[in-house]
Short mmCIF file of C-alpha atoms in Angstrom, two decimals:
data_model
loop_
_atom_site.label_atom_id
_atom_site.label_comp_id
_atom_site.label_asym_id
_atom_site.label_seq_id
_atom_site.Cartn_x
_atom_site.Cartn_y
_atom_site.Cartn_z
CA MET A 491 -116.38 -9.99 -17.88
CA LYS A 492 -116.08 -6.68 -19.87
CA LEU A 493 -113.32 -4.20 -18.66
CA ALA A 494 -112.95 -0.90 -19.68
CA ILE A 495 -109.55 1.17 -18.98
CA VAL A 496 -110.13 5.02 -19.01
CA ARG A 497 -106.76 7.02 -19.74
CA GLN A 498 -106.96 10.20 -21.40
CA SER A 499 -103.84 10.37 -23.73
CA TYR A 500 -100.85 8.29 -24.52
CA THR A 501 -97.19 9.47 -23.91
CA PRO A 502 -94.41 7.23 -24.78
CA PHE A 503 -92.36 8.50 -21.78
CA GLY A 504 -95.30 8.76 -19.23
CA GLY A 505 -95.16 6.22 -15.91
CA ALA A 506 -99.26 6.56 -15.85
CA GLU A 507 -99.20 4.86 -19.52
CA ARG A 508 -96.51 2.53 -18.92
CA PHE A 509 -98.44 1.06 -16.03
CA VAL A 510 -101.32 0.70 -18.29
CA GLU A 511 -99.66 -0.95 -21.06
CA ARG A 512 -97.76 -3.47 -18.68
CA ALA A 513 -101.26 -4.11 -16.63
CA VAL A 514 -103.15 -4.66 -20.63
CA GLU A 515 -100.36 -7.41 -21.53
CA ALA A 516 -100.96 -9.14 -18.29
CA LEU A 517 -104.31 -9.01 -17.95
CA ASN A 518 -104.51 -10.17 -21.99
CA ARG A 519 -103.37 -13.46 -20.34
CA SER A 520 -107.14 -13.49 -18.62
CA ASP A 521 -110.25 -14.21 -19.55
CA LEU A 522 -111.23 -10.42 -19.46
CA SER A 523 -112.58 -8.30 -22.54
CA LEU A 524 -110.48 -5.62 -22.09
CA THR A 525 -111.29 -1.84 -24.02
CA ILE A 526 -109.40 1.15 -23.80
CA VAL A 527 -111.04 4.68 -23.47
CA ALA A 528 -108.93 7.50 -24.48
CA ARG A 529 -108.51 10.55 -26.81
CA ARG A 530 -105.19 8.99 -28.29
CA TRP A 531 -103.54 5.41 -27.69
CA ARG A 532 -100.88 3.60 -29.26
CA GLY A 533 -103.34 0.70 -30.44
CA ALA A 534 -102.79 -2.75 -30.34
CA PRO A 535 -104.45 -5.44 -31.67
CA THR A 536 -104.71 -7.31 -28.10
CA HIS A 537 -107.69 -5.01 -27.04
CA GLU A 538 -110.31 -2.38 -28.38
CA VAL A 539 -109.50 1.28 -28.29
CA LEU A 540 -112.29 3.52 -28.22
CA ARG A 541 -111.59 7.20 -28.86
CA CYS A 542 -112.93 10.24 -26.49
CA ASP A 543 -112.00 13.29 -28.15
CA PRO A 544 -114.10 16.45 -28.15
CA PHE A 545 -112.81 19.83 -29.24
CA HIS A 546 -111.58 21.69 -26.31
CA LEU A 547 -109.10 24.86 -26.10
CA GLY A 548 -106.56 24.93 -22.89
CA ARG A 549 -106.30 21.98 -20.30
CA THR A 550 -109.17 22.70 -18.08
CA TRP A 551 -111.61 22.50 -21.22
CA ARG A 552 -109.58 19.46 -22.37
CA ASP A 553 -110.09 17.50 -18.78
CA ALA A 554 -113.84 18.59 -18.57
CA SER A 555 -114.61 17.72 -21.93
CA PHE A 556 -113.23 14.20 -21.77
CA ALA A 557 -114.89 13.67 -19.00
CA ARG A 558 -118.21 14.20 -20.04
CA CYS A 559 -117.13 12.10 -23.10
CA VAL A 560 -116.34 9.03 -21.15
CA GLN A 561 -119.64 9.53 -18.72
CA LYS A 562 -121.84 9.17 -21.82
CA LEU A 563 -119.78 6.57 -23.56
CA ILE A 564 -119.89 4.40 -20.54
CA ALA A 565 -123.53 4.77 -20.01
CA ASP A 566 -124.14 3.55 -23.46
CA ARG A 567 -122.06 0.84 -23.28
CA ARG A 568 -122.57 -1.88 -20.82
CA PHE A 569 -119.35 -2.83 -19.35
CA ASP A 570 -119.23 -4.77 -16.29
CA ILE A 571 -116.07 -2.94 -14.75
CA VAL A 572 -115.04 0.88 -15.44
CA GLN A 573 -111.41 1.67 -14.25
CA SER A 574 -110.65 4.79 -14.51
CA HIS A 575 -107.21 6.87 -14.35
CA GLU A 576 -108.87 10.15 -14.64
CA ARG A 577 -110.91 12.11 -11.83
CA ILE A 578 -114.17 11.37 -13.71
CA THR A 579 -117.68 10.62 -11.75
CA GLY A 580 -119.54 7.52 -12.47
CA CYS A 581 -116.46 4.97 -12.76
CA ASP A 582 -116.55 1.60 -10.76
CA VAL A 583 -112.66 1.73 -9.78
CA PHE A 584 -109.95 4.68 -10.25
CA ARG A 585 -106.65 3.97 -9.91
CA ALA A 586 -104.80 6.81 -7.95
CA GLY A 587 -101.47 6.54 -10.08
CA ASP A 588 -101.34 10.18 -10.27
CA GLY A 589 -101.62 10.35 -6.37
CA ILE A 590 -103.77 13.05 -5.01
CA HIS A 591 -103.72 16.50 -6.26
CA ALA A 592 -104.96 18.30 -3.33
CA THR A 593 -101.56 16.67 -1.55
CA TRP A 594 -99.14 17.88 -4.22
CA LEU A 595 -100.32 21.38 -3.93
CA GLU A 596 -99.63 21.18 -0.97
CA LEU A 597 -96.09 19.94 -1.06
CA ARG A 598 -95.80 22.01 -3.98
CA SER A 599 -96.36 25.39 -2.20
CA ARG A 600 -94.17 24.40 0.57
CA ALA A 601 -91.19 24.01 -2.22
CA GLY A 602 -92.22 27.15 -3.93
CA GLY A 603 -92.66 31.07 -3.25
CA SER A 604 -95.32 33.45 -3.02
CA LEU A 605 -95.83 33.90 -6.69
CA SER A 606 -96.20 29.94 -7.14
CA ARG A 607 -98.42 30.04 -4.80
CA LEU A 608 -100.73 33.12 -5.71
CA GLY A 609 -100.69 31.26 -9.54
CA GLN A 610 -101.86 28.00 -8.03
CA ALA A 611 -104.76 29.74 -6.35
CA LEU A 612 -105.87 31.56 -9.39
CA SER A 613 -105.48 28.69 -11.77
CA PRO A 614 -108.98 27.74 -13.51
CA TRP A 615 -107.06 24.10 -13.88
CA HIS A 616 -105.98 23.39 -10.44
CA ARG A 617 -109.56 24.49 -9.24
CA TYR A 618 -111.55 22.12 -11.23
CA THR A 619 -108.97 19.46 -10.54
CA LEU A 620 -109.45 19.99 -7.26
CA ALA A 621 -113.36 19.82 -7.37
CA ALA A 622 -112.88 16.95 -10.01
CA GLU A 623 -111.16 14.81 -7.50
CA ALA A 624 -113.30 15.64 -4.61
CA ALA A 625 -116.67 14.81 -6.47
CA MET A 626 -115.42 11.71 -7.57
CA PHE A 627 -114.13 10.56 -4.10
CA ALA A 628 -117.64 11.72 -2.64
CA ASP A 629 -119.73 9.90 -5.41
CA PRO A 630 -121.15 6.50 -4.42
CA ARG A 631 -120.97 4.39 -7.55
CA LEU A 632 -117.15 4.85 -6.68
CA ARG A 633 -116.37 0.78 -5.51
CA ALA A 634 -112.58 0.56 -5.06
CA VAL A 635 -109.41 2.87 -5.40
CA ILE A 636 -106.25 1.20 -6.12
CA CYS A 637 -103.51 3.03 -4.80
CA ASN A 638 -99.64 2.06 -5.75
CA SER A 639 -98.33 2.49 -2.20
CA ARG A 640 -99.14 2.61 1.74
CA MET A 641 -98.73 6.57 1.58
CA VAL A 642 -101.40 7.36 -0.82
CA ARG A 643 -103.92 4.94 0.84
CA ASP A 644 -103.08 6.55 4.02
CA ASP A 645 -103.71 10.07 2.74
CA LEU A 646 -106.87 8.98 0.92
CA ALA A 647 -108.22 8.17 4.03
CA ARG A 648 -107.16 10.92 6.10
CA ARG A 649 -107.89 13.57 3.51
CA PHE A 650 -111.57 12.40 2.19
CA GLY A 651 -112.70 9.65 4.55
CA LEU A 652 -112.70 6.59 2.55
CA ASP A 653 -114.01 3.29 4.00
CA SER A 654 -110.72 1.29 4.19
CA ALA A 655 -112.20 -1.79 2.87
CA LYS A 656 -112.58 0.28 -0.58
CA LEU A 657 -109.04 1.35 -0.74
CA HIS A 658 -106.52 -1.50 -2.14
CA VAL A 659 -102.64 -0.97 -2.23
CA ILE A 660 -101.46 -2.84 -5.50
CA TYR A 661 -97.63 -1.98 -6.36
CA ASN A 662 -96.81 -1.51 -9.76
CA GLY A 663 -95.37 -4.33 -11.92
CA ILE A 664 -92.48 -4.86 -14.19
CA ASP A 665 -91.04 -7.51 -16.42
CA LEU A 666 -88.01 -8.56 -13.93
CA ASP A 667 -86.48 -9.80 -16.99
CA ASP A 668 -86.12 -6.81 -19.25
CA TYR A 669 -84.93 -4.78 -16.04
CA SER A 670 -82.18 -6.68 -14.46
CA PRO A 671 -78.37 -6.49 -13.00
CA ALA A 672 -77.24 -8.08 -16.40
CA LEU A 673 -77.87 -4.50 -17.92
CA ARG A 674 -74.85 -3.72 -16.73
CA ASP A 675 -72.51 -6.25 -18.50
CA ALA A 676 -74.49 -5.64 -21.70
CA HIS A 677 -74.16 -1.58 -21.57
CA ARG A 678 -72.04 -0.01 -19.08
CA SER A 679 -68.70 -0.01 -21.03
CA ARG A 680 -70.33 1.10 -24.26
CA VAL A 681 -72.88 4.16 -22.92
CA ARG A 682 -70.09 5.60 -20.50
CA GLN A 683 -67.66 5.28 -24.01
CA GLU A 684 -69.98 7.19 -25.72
CA GLN A 685 -70.57 9.93 -22.39
CA GLY A 686 -67.09 10.13 -22.18
CA VAL A 687 -67.22 8.82 -18.79
CA GLY A 688 -64.65 6.77 -17.23
CA GLU A 689 -65.43 3.20 -15.61
CA ALA A 690 -64.20 4.25 -11.68
CA ALA A 691 -66.47 7.38 -11.86
CA PRO A 692 -69.75 7.39 -9.94
CA VAL A 693 -72.76 7.51 -11.83
CA MET A 694 -76.08 8.85 -10.52
CA LEU A 695 -78.76 8.44 -12.34
CA PHE A 696 -82.34 10.33 -12.85
CA VAL A 697 -85.01 9.33 -15.27
CA GLY A 698 -88.50 11.36 -15.11
CA SER A 699 -90.46 14.20 -16.76
CA GLY A 700 -91.53 17.24 -15.28
CA PHE A 701 -88.55 18.44 -13.36
CA GLU A 702 -90.27 20.54 -10.51
CA ARG A 703 -92.08 18.17 -9.24
CA LYS A 704 -89.39 15.24 -9.48
CA GLY A 705 -86.79 17.25 -7.42
CA VAL A 706 -84.45 18.06 -10.56
CA ARG A 707 -83.08 21.30 -8.82
CA ALA A 708 -82.46 19.61 -5.50
CA LEU A 709 -80.48 16.95 -7.13
CA ILE A 710 -78.24 19.99 -8.74
CA ASP A 711 -77.83 21.77 -5.69
CA ALA A 712 -77.17 18.24 -4.22
CA ALA A 713 -74.21 17.84 -6.89
CA ALA A 714 -72.75 21.00 -5.86
CA MET A 715 -72.57 20.14 -1.97
CA MET A 716 -71.27 16.46 -2.87
CA ARG A 717 -67.40 15.72 -1.49
CA GLU A 718 -67.13 13.58 -4.60
CA SER A 719 -66.00 16.03 -7.24
CA GLY A 720 -65.87 13.42 -9.94
CA ALA A 721 -69.49 12.00 -9.63
CA GLN A 722 -71.59 12.32 -12.54
CA LEU A 723 -75.71 13.06 -12.69
CA TRP A 724 -77.15 12.03 -15.74
CA ILE A 725 -80.78 13.41 -16.29
CA ILE A 726 -83.32 11.85 -18.37
CA GLY A 727 -86.52 12.96 -19.40
CA LYS A 728 -88.48 16.15 -20.82
CA ASP A 729 -89.33 19.48 -19.46
CA LYS A 730 -90.38 22.24 -20.98
CA HIS A 731 -88.30 24.39 -19.05
CA ARG A 732 -85.22 22.18 -19.46
CA ALA A 733 -83.22 25.26 -20.51
CA ARG A 734 -83.59 27.27 -16.83
CA TYR A 735 -82.53 23.87 -15.35
CA GLU A 736 -79.32 23.92 -17.49
CA ALA A 737 -78.91 27.35 -16.23
CA HIS A 738 -79.09 26.28 -12.92
CA ALA A 739 -76.63 23.85 -13.37
CA ARG A 740 -74.16 26.63 -14.63
CA GLY A 741 -74.70 28.78 -12.30
CA ALA A 742 -74.22 26.03 -9.50
CA GLY A 743 -70.85 25.27 -11.15
CA VAL A 744 -71.69 21.88 -11.93
CA ALA A 745 -72.49 21.95 -15.73
CA GLY A 746 -69.60 19.81 -16.23
CA ARG A 747 -71.03 17.03 -14.29
CA VAL A 748 -74.99 17.58 -14.53
CA ARG A 749 -75.77 16.28 -18.05
CA PHE A 750 -79.18 16.48 -19.30
CA LEU A 751 -79.62 13.41 -21.76
CA GLY A 752 -83.13 14.19 -22.92
CA PRO A 753 -85.96 11.82 -23.11
CA GLN A 754 -84.94 8.00 -24.12
CA GLN A 755 -87.18 5.81 -26.10
CA ASP A 756 -85.17 2.74 -24.20
CA VAL A 757 -83.46 3.67 -20.65
CA ARG A 758 -82.30 0.09 -19.91
CA PRO A 759 -78.71 1.03 -21.16
CA TYR A 760 -78.94 3.77 -18.81
CA TYR A 761 -79.63 1.69 -15.69
CA GLY A 762 -76.81 -0.58 -17.06
CA ALA A 763 -74.49 1.84 -17.34
CA ALA A 764 -75.36 3.90 -13.43
CA ASP A 765 -74.18 3.02 -10.11
CA ALA A 766 -77.16 4.63 -8.13
CA PHE A 767 -80.69 5.90 -8.74
CA ALA A 768 -81.80 9.04 -7.41
CA LEU A 769 -85.15 10.50 -7.32
CA PRO A 770 -85.69 13.38 -4.58
CA THR A 771 -89.16 13.96 -5.77
CA LEU A 772 -91.42 16.54 -3.96
CA TYR A 773 -94.02 14.40 -4.51
CA ASP A 774 -94.55 10.75 -6.58
CA PRO A 775 -96.69 8.24 -5.50
CA PHE A 776 -94.59 5.52 -7.27
CA PRO A 777 -92.33 6.08 -9.86
CA ASN A 778 -91.88 3.42 -12.18
CA ALA A 779 -88.30 4.40 -12.93
CA ALA A 780 -87.65 3.54 -9.03
CA LEU A 781 -89.05 0.18 -9.26
CA GLU A 782 -87.06 -0.50 -12.65
CA ALA A 783 -83.78 0.88 -11.04
CA LEU A 784 -84.24 -1.53 -7.90
CA ALA A 785 -84.93 -4.17 -10.29
CA SER A 786 -81.69 -3.67 -12.54
CA GLY A 787 -79.62 -3.63 -9.26
CA LEU A 788 -79.43 -0.19 -8.54
CA PRO A 789 -79.25 1.45 -5.15
CA LEU A 790 -82.41 3.95 -4.64
CA VAL A 791 -81.94 7.29 -3.21
CA THR A 792 -85.52 9.03 -2.83
CA SER A 793 -87.66 11.20 -0.65
CA ALA A 794 -90.21 10.52 1.91
CA SER A 795 -93.06 11.98 -0.21
CA CYS A 796 -91.97 9.43 -2.81
CA GLY A 797 -94.06 6.17 -2.56
CA ALA A 798 -91.20 3.94 -3.26
CA SER A 799 -89.28 5.11 -0.03
CA GLU A 800 -91.80 2.07 1.29
CA LEU A 801 -89.18 -0.31 -0.20
CA VAL A 802 -86.06 1.58 0.99
CA GLU A 803 -83.87 -0.16 4.16
CA PRO A 804 -81.53 2.63 4.58
CA GLY A 805 -77.96 1.40 3.94
CA ARG A 806 -79.20 -1.71 2.75
CA ASN A 807 -80.63 -0.87 -0.76
CA GLY A 808 -80.51 2.91 -0.54
CA PHE A 809 -81.84 6.26 1.45
CA VAL A 810 -84.39 8.18 2.16
CA CYS A 811 -84.51 12.20 2.77
CA ASP A 812 -86.49 14.85 2.93
CA ALA A 813 -86.98 16.16 -0.39
CA LEU A 814 -85.81 19.85 0.51
CA ASP A 815 -83.20 18.93 2.54
CA ILE A 816 -79.98 19.11 0.24
CA PRO A 817 -77.08 18.54 2.65
CA ALA A 818 -78.96 15.03 3.89
CA LEU A 819 -79.50 14.43 -0.14
CA ALA A 820 -75.67 15.06 -0.75
CA ARG A 821 -74.61 13.21 1.73
CA SER A 822 -76.58 10.17 0.71
CA LEU A 823 -75.38 10.40 -2.45
CA ASP A 824 -71.93 10.64 -0.99
CA ALA A 825 -72.39 7.40 0.66
CA LEU A 826 -72.79 5.21 -2.61
CA CYS A 827 -69.62 7.39 -4.24
CA ALA A 828 -67.56 5.20 -1.63
CA PRO A 829 -65.80 2.43 -3.86
CA GLY A 830 -67.65 -0.60 -3.80
CA ALA A 831 -70.73 1.24 -1.46
CA ALA A 832 -73.50 0.77 -4.31
CA ARG A 833 -72.35 -2.70 -5.84
CA ALA A 834 -72.76 -3.79 -2.37
CA MET A 835 -76.38 -3.04 -2.51
CA ALA A 836 -76.97 -4.57 -5.59
CA ALA A 837 -78.23 -7.85 -4.51
CA ALA A 838 -80.66 -6.29 -2.18
CA ALA A 839 -81.78 -3.80 -4.46
CA ARG A 840 -82.88 -6.44 -7.24
CA ALA A 841 -84.46 -8.63 -4.09
CA THR A 842 -86.58 -5.99 -3.51
CA ALA A 843 -88.30 -5.90 -6.52
CA MET A 844 -88.61 -9.41 -7.02
CA PRO A 845 -91.87 -9.77 -5.74
CA LEU A 846 -93.27 -6.98 -7.89
CA SER A 847 -93.55 -8.88 -11.26
CA ARG A 848 -96.39 -7.82 -14.06
CA GLU A 849 -97.69 -11.12 -13.30
CA ALA A 850 -98.11 -10.56 -9.78
CA MET A 851 -99.90 -7.07 -10.41
CA ALA A 852 -101.99 -8.74 -12.84
CA ASP A 853 -102.97 -11.63 -10.09
CA ARG A 854 -104.09 -8.56 -7.84
CA LEU A 855 -105.77 -6.52 -10.01
CA VAL A 856 -107.94 -9.45 -11.40
CA ALA A 857 -108.74 -11.05 -7.65
CA LEU A 858 -109.80 -7.31 -7.11
CA TYR A 859 -112.29 -7.18 -10.20
CA ARG A 860 -113.46 -10.64 -9.24
CA SER A 861 -114.32 -9.51 -6.01
CA LEU A 862 -116.33 -6.54 -7.22
CA MET A 863 -118.27 -8.96 -9.62
CA ALA A 864 -119.09 -11.58 -6.59
#
């Protein structure tokens, strides 16, 4: 079976790229012939990489030119299945790993002001993306949509009227050996010493890039409202407006407790050093970082607009609150700062992640591909 996977670019800190890498590693164990179609990618000897890199200026031209290049390439090459991670018509399978753009804009408008809404309305890129999304879901050549959460599946069915038979929930998979509670013993003392933080200080960890969507401002505001004044918030990830968030932390009076650690090639030591994981995202279909944290034994505090909230049993392995309910977020974080509270949830957090291995994900993907070939 000849499978092409389309993803425009590789970013070493990107969740979608990590999903594709993990899927490719797992799928290489099957009898599939894999090809990656991308503008740029980190090449590997286990699969072919075809570059589609036409000239462009700006992100609207970038996405439109890449789509045209991919459409021409897949017409010239005979793949059995083309799975796209971009909004492109003509593909057999779309993985909605980035969620639904129309939904993200609605939720962003809820959190933003009038200038933000005006900017969205006037943006050529948003208009292009909305049109490309609608055209792709209306394309009769689209045979299956891989949803990484029930939240996305239900939203797709409601918004675009897609047949439920086309919608397949396949959760992200991770290496359960790489992410495990053993990280605590391996890294906790060293990382905390490097950060000048004592063993007993509660540490809440955030991992993600794109701070607006991921809820960093809400986390900073919640840190300012927490009763536990000794709690630390460590923020790992990149954002071009990082300085604004640092200024916001200073203005909220929590600059000494909120640490911006930048992007990290290996986040595992920080999972080992933290007590809990916080991701009050405005919208996220299913962040890999949430699953990594659970597998590492960290209880998860997230929002109802995050697909990973489907895995949370409040009070057992974490808490769920509205992305904009700062007092509720502060209460959830405070609850995990109580002596022994986070540790008491560690086993349940780990157990939640156990069924979501890379092998299980690959088995479900291959089963879907075979059903499409039948």
